[in-house]
C-alpha angles and dihedrals in degrees: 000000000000101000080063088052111071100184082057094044090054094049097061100038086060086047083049092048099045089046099057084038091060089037091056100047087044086053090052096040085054090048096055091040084053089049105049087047089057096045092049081053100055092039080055091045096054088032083055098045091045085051085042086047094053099033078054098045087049097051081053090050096050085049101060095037090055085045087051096044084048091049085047102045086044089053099051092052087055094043087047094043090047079044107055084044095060091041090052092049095049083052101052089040085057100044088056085050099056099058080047130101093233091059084078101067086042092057095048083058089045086056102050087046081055097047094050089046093049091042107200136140088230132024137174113217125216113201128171114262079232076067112027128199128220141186092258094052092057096055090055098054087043080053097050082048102062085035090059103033098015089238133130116236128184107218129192150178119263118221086216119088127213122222094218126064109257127058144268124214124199137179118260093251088056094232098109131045143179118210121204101161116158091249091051092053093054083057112046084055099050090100083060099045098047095041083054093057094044086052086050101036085054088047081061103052094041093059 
């Protein structure tokens, strides 16, 4: 009956046509929907897998830095122990020196490097009565003195005494000293000491 209506049969062939028409563009809006999804997969996917990648490479990082601190702080226990041994044995090797014949002459050495350092004309100088001092030994080290910087020093005998072996030399104004005690020497070389086991420490390891 409708095939024999026109207005009718018009009617449904423009629903028809705007069906399929908004079919069509559904099924295309679907499509791209569908195809920027998977695109923003796939772009979460690689941006996971690049966080995945450097959460990864600084794990890693963290790893071998806590491997290296450990190394280090290995090495150092085995460079402080090596280090308080040596210092143990150059003290006791000192100590026996001390109570021996061959200390004097040390300790005139000892005397004239006081008596550079202090650099004055006149000094008094200050010794342990484990290591004594006496006027000949005084001559000697202001000799040692003219021989290595070519000046004349006046050196004299403190009434002070020191508790360690070496000598102190002060002004005569008292207002300047130069210490050279057994245990401040040990000291003042330390840096040597310390940078003579690490060299050999690392002579070890390379070999």
């Amino acid at each position: 009956m409708t095939q024999d209506n026109p207005l009718i049969s018009g009617i449904l062939s423009e629903a028809e046509a705007k069906a399929e028409e908004i079919i069509r563009k559904a099924e295309e809006e679907c499509a791209s929907i569908i195809a920027e999804a998977d695109e923003r997969a796939e772009r979460e996917s690689q941006l996971e897998e690049r966080s995945f990648s450097v959460r990864l490479e600084r794990i890693k990082e963290r790893e071998e830095s806590a491997r290296k601190n450990i190394d280090r702080l290995s090495e150092l226990k085995v460079l402080d122990s090596a280090y308080n041994l040596v210092l143990k044995e150059v003290q006791k090797r000192l100590d026996s020196l001390v109570s021996s014949p061959d200390f004097r002459s040390i300790l005139v050495s000892w005397i004239a490097e006081a008596a550079i350092g202090l650099d004055r004309k006149e000094a008094r100088v200050s010794f342990s009565e484990k290591a004594p001092v006496d006027d000949q030994m005084l001559r000697d080290a202001e000799a040692l003195v003219r021989k290595a910087t070519g000046a004349d020093v006046s050196l004299m005998l403190d009434d002070k005494r020191i508790s360690i072996p070496g000598a102190v030399l002060t002004s005569i104004d008292g207002k300047v000293s130069y210490n050279n005690q057994l245990d401040v020497r040990m000291r003042r070389y330390s840096k040597d000491i310390r940078r003579i086991v690490q060299e050999e420490n690392a002579g070890q390891n390379s070999r």
